[in-house]
Short mmCIF file of C-alpha atoms in Angstrom, two decimals:
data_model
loop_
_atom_site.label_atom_id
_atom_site.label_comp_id
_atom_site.label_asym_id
_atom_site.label_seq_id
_atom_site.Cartn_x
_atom_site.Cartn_y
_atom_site.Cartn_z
CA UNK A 17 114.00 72.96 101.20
CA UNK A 18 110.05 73.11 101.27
CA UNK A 19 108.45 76.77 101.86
CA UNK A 20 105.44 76.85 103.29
CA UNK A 21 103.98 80.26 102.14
CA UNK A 22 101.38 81.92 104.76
CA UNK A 23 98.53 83.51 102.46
CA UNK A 24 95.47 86.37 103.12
CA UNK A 25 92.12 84.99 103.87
CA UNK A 26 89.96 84.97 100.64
CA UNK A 27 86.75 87.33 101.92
CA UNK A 28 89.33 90.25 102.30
CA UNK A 29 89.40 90.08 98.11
CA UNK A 30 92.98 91.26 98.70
CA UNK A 31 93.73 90.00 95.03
CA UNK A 32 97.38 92.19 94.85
CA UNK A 33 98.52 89.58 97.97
CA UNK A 34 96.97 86.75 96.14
CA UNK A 35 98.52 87.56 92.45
CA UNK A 36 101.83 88.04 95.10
CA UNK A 37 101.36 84.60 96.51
CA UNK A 38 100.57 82.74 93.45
CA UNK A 39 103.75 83.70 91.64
CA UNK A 40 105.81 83.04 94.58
CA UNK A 41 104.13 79.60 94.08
CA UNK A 42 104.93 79.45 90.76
CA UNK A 43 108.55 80.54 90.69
CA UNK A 44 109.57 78.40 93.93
CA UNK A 45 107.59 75.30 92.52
CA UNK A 46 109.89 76.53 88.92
CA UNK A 47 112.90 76.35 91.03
CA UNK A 48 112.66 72.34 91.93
CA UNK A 49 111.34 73.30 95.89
CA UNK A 50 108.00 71.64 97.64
CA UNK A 51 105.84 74.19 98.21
CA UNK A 52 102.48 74.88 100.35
CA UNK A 53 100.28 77.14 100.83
CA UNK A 54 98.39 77.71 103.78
CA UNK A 55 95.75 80.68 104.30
CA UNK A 56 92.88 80.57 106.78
CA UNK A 57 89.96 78.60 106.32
CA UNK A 58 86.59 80.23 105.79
CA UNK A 59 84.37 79.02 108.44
CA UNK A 60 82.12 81.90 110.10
CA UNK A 61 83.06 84.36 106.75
CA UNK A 62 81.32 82.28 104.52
CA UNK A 63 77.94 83.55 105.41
CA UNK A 64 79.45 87.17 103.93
CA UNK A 65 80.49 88.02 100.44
CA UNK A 66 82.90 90.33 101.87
CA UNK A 67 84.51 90.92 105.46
CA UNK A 68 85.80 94.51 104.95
CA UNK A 69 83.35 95.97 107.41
CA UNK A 70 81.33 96.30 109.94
CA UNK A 71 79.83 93.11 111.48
CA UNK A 72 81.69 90.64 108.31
CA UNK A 73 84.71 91.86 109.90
CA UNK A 74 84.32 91.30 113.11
CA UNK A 75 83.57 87.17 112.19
CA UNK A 76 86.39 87.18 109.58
CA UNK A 77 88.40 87.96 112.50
CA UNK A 78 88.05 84.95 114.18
CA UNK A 79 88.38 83.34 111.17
CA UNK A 80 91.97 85.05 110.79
CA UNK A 81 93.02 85.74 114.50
CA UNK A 82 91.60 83.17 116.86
CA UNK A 83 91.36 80.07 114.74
CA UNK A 84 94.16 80.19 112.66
CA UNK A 85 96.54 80.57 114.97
CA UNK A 86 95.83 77.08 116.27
CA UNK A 87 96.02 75.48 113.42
CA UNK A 88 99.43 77.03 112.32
CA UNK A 89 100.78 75.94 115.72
CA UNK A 90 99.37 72.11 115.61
CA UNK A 91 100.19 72.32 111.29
CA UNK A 92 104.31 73.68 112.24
CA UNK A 93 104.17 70.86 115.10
CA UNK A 94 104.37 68.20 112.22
CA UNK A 95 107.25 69.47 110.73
CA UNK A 96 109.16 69.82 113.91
CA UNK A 97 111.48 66.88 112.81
CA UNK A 98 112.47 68.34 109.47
CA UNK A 99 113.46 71.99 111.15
CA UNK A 100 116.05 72.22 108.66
CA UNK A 101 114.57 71.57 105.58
CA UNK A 102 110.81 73.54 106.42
CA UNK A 103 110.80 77.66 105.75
CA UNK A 104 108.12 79.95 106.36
CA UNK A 105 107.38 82.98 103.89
CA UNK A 106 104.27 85.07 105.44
CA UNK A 107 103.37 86.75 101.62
CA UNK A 108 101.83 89.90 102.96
CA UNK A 109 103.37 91.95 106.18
CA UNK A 110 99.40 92.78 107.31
CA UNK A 111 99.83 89.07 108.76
CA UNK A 112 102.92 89.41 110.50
CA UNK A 113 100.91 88.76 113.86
CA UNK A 114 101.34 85.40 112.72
CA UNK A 115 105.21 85.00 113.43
CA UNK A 116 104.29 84.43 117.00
CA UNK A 117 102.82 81.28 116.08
CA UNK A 118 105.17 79.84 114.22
CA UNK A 119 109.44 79.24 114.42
CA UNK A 120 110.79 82.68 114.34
CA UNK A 121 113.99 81.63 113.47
CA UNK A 122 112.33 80.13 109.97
CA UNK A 123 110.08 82.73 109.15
CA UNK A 124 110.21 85.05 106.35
CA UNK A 125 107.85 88.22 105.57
CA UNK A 126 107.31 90.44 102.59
CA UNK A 127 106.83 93.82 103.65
CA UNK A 128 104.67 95.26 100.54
CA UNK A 129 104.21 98.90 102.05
CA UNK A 130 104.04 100.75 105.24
CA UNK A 131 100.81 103.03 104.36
CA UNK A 132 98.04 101.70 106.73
CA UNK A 133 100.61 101.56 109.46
CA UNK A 134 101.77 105.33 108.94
CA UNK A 135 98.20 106.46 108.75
CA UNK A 136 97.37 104.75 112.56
CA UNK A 137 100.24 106.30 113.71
CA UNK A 138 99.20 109.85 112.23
CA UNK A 139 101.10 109.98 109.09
CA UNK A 140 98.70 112.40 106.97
CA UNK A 141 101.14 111.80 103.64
CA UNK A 142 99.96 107.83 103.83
CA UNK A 143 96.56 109.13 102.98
CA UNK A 144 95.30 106.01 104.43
CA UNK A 145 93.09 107.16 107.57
CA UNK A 146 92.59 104.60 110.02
CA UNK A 147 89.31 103.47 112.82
CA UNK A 148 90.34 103.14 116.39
CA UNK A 149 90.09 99.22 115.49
CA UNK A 150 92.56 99.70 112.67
CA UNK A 151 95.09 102.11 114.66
CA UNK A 152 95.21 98.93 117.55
CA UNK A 153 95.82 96.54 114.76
CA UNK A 154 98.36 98.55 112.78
CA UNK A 155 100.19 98.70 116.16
CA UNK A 156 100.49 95.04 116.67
CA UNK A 157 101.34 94.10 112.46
CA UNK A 158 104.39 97.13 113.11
CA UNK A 159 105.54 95.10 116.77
CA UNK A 160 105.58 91.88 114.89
CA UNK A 161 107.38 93.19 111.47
CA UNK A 162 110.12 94.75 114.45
CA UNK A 163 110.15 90.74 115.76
CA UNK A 164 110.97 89.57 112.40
CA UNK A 165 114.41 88.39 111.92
CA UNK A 166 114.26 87.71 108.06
CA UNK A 167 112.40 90.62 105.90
CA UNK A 168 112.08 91.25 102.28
CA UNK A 169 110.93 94.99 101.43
CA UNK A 170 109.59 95.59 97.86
CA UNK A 171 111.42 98.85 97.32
CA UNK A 172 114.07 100.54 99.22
CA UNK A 173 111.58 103.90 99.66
CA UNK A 174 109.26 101.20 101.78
CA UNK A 175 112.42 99.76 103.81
CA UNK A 176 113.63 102.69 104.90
CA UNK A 177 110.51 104.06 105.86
CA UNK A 178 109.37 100.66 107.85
CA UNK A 179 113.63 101.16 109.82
CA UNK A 180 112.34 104.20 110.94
CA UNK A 181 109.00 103.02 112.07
CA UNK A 182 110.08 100.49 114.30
CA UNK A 183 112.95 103.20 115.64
CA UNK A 184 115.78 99.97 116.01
CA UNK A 185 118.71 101.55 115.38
CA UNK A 186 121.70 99.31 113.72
CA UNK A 187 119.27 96.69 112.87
CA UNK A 188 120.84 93.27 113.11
CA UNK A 189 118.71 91.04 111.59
CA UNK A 190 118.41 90.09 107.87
CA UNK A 191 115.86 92.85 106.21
CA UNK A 192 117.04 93.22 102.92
CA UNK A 193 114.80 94.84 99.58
CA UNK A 194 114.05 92.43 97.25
CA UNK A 195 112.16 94.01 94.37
CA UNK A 196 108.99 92.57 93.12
CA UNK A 197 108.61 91.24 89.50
CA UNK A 198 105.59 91.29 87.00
CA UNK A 199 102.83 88.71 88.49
CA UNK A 200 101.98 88.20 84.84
CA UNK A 201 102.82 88.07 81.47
CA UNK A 202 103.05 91.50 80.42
CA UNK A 203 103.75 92.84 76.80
CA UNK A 204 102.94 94.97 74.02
CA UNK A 205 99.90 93.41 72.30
CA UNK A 206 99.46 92.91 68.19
CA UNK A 207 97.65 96.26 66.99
CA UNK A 208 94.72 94.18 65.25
CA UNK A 209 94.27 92.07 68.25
CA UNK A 210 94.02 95.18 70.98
CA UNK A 211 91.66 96.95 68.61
CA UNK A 212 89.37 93.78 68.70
CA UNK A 213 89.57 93.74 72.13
CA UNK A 214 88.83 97.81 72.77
CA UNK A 215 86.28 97.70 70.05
CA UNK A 216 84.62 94.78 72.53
CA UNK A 217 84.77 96.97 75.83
CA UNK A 218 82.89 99.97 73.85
CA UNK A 219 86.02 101.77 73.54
CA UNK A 220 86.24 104.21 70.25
CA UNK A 221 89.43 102.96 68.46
CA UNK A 222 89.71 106.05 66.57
CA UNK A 223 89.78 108.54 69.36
CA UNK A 224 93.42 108.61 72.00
CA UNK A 225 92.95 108.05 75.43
CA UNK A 226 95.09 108.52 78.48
CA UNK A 227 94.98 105.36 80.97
CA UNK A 228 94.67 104.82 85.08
CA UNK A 229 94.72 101.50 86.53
CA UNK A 230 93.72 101.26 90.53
CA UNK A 231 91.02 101.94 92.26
CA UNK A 232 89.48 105.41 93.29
CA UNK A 233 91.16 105.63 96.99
CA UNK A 234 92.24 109.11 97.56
CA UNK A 235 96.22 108.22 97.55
CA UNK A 236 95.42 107.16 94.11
CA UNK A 237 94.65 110.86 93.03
CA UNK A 238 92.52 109.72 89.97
CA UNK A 239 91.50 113.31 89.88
CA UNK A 240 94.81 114.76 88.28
CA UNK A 241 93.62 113.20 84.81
CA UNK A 242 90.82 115.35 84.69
CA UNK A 243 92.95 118.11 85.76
CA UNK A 244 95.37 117.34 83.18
CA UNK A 245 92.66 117.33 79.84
CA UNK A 246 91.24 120.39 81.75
CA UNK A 247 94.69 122.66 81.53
CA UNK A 248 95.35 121.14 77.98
CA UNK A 249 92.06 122.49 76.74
CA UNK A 250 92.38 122.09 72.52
CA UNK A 251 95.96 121.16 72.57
CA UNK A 252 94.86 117.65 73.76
CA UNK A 253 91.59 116.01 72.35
CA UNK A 254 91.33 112.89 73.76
CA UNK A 255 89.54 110.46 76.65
CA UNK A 256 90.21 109.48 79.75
CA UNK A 257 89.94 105.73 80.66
CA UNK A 258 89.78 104.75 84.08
CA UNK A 259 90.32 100.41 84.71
CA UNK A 260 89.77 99.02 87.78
CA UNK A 261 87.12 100.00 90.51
CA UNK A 262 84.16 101.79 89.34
CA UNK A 263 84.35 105.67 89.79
CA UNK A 264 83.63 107.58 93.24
CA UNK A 265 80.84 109.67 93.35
CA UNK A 266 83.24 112.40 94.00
CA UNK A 267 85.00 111.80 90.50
CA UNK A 268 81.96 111.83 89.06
CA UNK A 269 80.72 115.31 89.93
CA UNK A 270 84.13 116.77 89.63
CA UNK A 271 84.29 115.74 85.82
CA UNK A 272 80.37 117.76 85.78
CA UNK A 273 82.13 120.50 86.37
CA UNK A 274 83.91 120.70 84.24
CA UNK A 275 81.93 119.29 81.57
CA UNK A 276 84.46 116.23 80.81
CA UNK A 277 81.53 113.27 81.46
CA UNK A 278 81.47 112.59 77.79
CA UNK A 279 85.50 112.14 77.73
CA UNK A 280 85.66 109.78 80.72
CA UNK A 281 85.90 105.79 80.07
CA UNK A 282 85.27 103.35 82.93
CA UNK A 283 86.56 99.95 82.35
CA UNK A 284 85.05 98.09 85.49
CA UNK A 285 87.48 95.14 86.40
CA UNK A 286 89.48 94.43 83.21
CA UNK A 287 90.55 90.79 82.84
CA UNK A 288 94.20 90.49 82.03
CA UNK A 289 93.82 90.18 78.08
CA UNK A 290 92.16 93.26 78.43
CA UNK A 291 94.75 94.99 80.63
CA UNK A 292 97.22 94.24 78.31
CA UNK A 293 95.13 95.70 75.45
CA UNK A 294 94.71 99.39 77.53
CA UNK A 295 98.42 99.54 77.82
CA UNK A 296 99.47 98.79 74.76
CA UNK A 297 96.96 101.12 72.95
CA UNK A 298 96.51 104.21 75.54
CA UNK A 299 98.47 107.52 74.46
CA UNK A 300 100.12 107.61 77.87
CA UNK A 301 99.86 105.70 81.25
CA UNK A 302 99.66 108.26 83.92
CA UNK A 303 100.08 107.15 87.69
CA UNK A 304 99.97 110.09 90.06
CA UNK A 305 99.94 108.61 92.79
CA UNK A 306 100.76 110.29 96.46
CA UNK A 307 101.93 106.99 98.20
CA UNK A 308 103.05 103.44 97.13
CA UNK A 309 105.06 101.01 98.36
CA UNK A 310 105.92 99.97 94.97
CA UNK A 311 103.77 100.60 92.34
CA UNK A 312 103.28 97.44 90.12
CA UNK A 313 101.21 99.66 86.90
CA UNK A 314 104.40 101.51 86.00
CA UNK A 315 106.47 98.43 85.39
CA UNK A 316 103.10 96.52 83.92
CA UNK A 317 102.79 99.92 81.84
CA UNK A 318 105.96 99.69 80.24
CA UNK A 319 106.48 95.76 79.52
CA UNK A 320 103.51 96.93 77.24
CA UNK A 321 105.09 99.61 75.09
CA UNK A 322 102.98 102.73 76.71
CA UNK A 323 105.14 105.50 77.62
CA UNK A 324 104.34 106.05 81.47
CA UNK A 325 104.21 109.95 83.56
CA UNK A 326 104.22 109.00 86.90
CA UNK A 327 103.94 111.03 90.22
CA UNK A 328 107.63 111.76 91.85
CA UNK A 329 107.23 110.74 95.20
CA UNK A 330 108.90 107.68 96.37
CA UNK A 331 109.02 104.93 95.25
CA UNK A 332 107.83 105.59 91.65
CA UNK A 333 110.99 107.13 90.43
CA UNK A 334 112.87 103.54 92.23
CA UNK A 335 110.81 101.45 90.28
CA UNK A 336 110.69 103.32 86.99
CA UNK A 337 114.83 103.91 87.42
CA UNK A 338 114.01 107.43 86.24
CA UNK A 339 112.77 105.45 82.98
CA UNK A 340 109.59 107.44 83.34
CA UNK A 341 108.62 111.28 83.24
CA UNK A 342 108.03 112.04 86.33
CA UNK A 343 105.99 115.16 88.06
CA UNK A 344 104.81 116.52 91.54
CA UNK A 345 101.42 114.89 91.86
CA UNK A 346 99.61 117.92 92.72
CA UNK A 347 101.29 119.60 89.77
CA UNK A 348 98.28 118.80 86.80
CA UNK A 349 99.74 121.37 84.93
CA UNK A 350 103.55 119.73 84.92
CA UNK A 351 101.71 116.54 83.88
CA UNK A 352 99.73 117.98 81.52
CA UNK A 353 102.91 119.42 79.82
CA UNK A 354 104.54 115.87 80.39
CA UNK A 355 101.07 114.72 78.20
CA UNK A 356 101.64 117.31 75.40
CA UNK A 357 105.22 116.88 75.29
CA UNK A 358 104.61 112.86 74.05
CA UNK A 359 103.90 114.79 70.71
CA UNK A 360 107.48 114.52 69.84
CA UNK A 361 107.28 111.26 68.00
CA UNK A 362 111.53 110.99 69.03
CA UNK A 363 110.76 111.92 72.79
CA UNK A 364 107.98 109.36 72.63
CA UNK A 365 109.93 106.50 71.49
CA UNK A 366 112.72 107.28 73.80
CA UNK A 367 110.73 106.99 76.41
CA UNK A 368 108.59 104.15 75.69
CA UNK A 369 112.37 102.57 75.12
CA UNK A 370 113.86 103.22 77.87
CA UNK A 371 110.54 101.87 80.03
CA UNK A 372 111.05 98.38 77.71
CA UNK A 373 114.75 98.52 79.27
CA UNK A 374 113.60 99.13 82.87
CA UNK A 375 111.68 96.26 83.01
CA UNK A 376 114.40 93.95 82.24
CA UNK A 377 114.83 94.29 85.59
CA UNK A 378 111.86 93.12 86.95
CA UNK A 379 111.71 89.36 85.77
CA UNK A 380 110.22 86.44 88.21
CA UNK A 381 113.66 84.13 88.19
CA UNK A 382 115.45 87.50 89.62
CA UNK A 383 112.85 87.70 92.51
CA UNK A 384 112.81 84.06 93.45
CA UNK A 385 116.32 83.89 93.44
CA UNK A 386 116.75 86.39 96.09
CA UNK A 387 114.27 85.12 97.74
CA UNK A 388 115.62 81.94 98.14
CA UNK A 389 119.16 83.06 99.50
CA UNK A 390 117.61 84.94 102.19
CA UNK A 391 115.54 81.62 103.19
CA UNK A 392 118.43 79.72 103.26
CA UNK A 393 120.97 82.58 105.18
CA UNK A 394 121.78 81.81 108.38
CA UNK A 395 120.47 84.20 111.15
#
């Protein structure tokens, strides 16, 4: 069998879909199958670092939707002989508008989350609001996903919600959830190592810190940390690290009021060493997040020893297999009492045990495997 695996065009900086991509590259290309992978070219993009907006947009979309298209049709022509042996795995559902250009019968798509279709639709609890632009494309991703006869969700929170978008009852084709595994190698780090490494990024080894990774997009509710250190007051003396995007504006003048600036950490685009060094060092990974589709920080958490609080909403408690502690996200006083109650040195290794556990289930063979039955099912 050779997979061909459709991937996102490289000015979107979608680097989730990428990490995706590469380690379905890696585990198929593990498991003794050829393997491609095919992405659009950047032709009138490259005059943009980025094509997230306004005008860039507009030329990385013919980059993505006009000329693409053609060469995925003359590209699947060639392998018209060996229709048996060539599959097609489109890595992130945003492309599904792509199944119409290629065998539908041999096409497979990964269906990561459901949030920027929900908020074109309406959906306020996506918190992902959407231009008229992004509504019209939203539309046609969610008519393609419904065209899709083989379909891999990443939890069962996101397949059930994407069944009830596309309103097909008694669904007959193969949509099945296939769970996605760590895209790296995740584990607790060597204390002298991590200290080296925190030391390096300015942090103050001697002083706890609580730990976010994501960026600062309102579904991400970075907020409830500051919350949290807020309603702790004395009983809790510690920092609050923020990896990933650099903080909003908004965050910003929220922690000025209440006079947290000097406890807040920004770790601007950790590497992975780095990463690895946060999680295994932070006092507690908290992830209070309103909507996922899966949630890849609480598993990454965990592999790394830190015992993770984690917002209750669906699918965090899925992924986490109630491994976690988990609170209302608009509860910072519940997850500030989540926080405090880590000072049981017992509770605190049970927990950071049962998260090493968890992630057991969440290894790359696992994944591939499944993946590789549904390929070869028969519609």
């Amino acid at each position: 069998m050779k997979i061909i695996l459709i991937g996102n065009y490289a000015p979107d900086h979608q680097e989730s879909m990428e990490r995706f991509t590469a380690m379905l590259y890696k585990g198929f290309t593990s498991s003794g199958l050829n393997v491609e992978i095919w992405k659009p070219k950047v032709l009138f993009g490259k005059f943009f670092k980025s094509t997230g907006s306004g005008i860039p947009k507009w030329f990385g979309y013919i980059d993505k939707w006009l000329l693409f298209p053609l060469i995925l049709i003359i590209k699947s022509k060639i392998y018209i002989y060996n229709d048996n042996v060539v599959k097609y795995h489109i890595c992130d559902h945003s492309n599904a508008p792509y199944l119409q250009f290629l065998p539908r019968h041999k096409v497979l798509i990964t269906c990561h989350d459901v949030l920027a279709i929900k908020g074109a639709l309406g959906h306020t609890d996506a918190y992902c609001p959407a231009t008229p632009m992004g509504k019209l494309l939203q539309k046609w991703i969610l008519n393609n996903l419904k065209k899709s006869l083989k379909l891999a969700a990443v939890s069962n929170y996101t397949l059930d919600q994407l069944i009830t978008l596309t309103s097909i009852p008694n669904h007959p084709h193969k949509w099945q959830v296939i769970h996605n595994a760590l895209n790296a190698p995740f584990k607790k780090m060597e204390p002298n190592k991590a200290k080296n490494l925190l030391l390096k990024m300015n942090l103050n080894v001697d002083e706890p810190f609580i730990l976010h990774v994501g960026s600062g997009l309102p579904r991400k509710n970075r907020k409830a940390l500051l919350q949290i250190i807020d309603y702790l007051e004395h009983k809790w003396v510690g920092n609050v690290c923020f990896a990933g995007k650099p903080l909003e504006q908004e965050l910003i003048n929220y922690a000025k009021e209440l006079n947290l600036t000097n406890r807040i950490i920004n770790i601007i685009q950790p590497d992975h060493q780095q990463l690895v060094a946060l999680y295994s060092t932070c006092e507690a990974f908290i992830f209070p997040s309103f909507s996922e589709g899966f949630g890849w920080p609480v598993i990454e958490a965990q592999a790394c020893g830190a015992p993770v609080i984690a917002s209750s909403f669906d699918p965090m408690p899925e992924v986490s297999g109630g491994s976690a502690i988990h609170k209302n996200p608009n509860d910072f006083q519940g997850l500030g009492d989540a926080l405090y109650s880590l000072k049981n040195i017992d509770y605190r290794k049970e927990v950071i045990n049962n998260g090493f556990i968890n992630v057991k289930r969440f290894q790359l063979d696992q994944m591939i495997n499944s993946y590789i039955k549904l390929h070869q099912s028969t519609i």
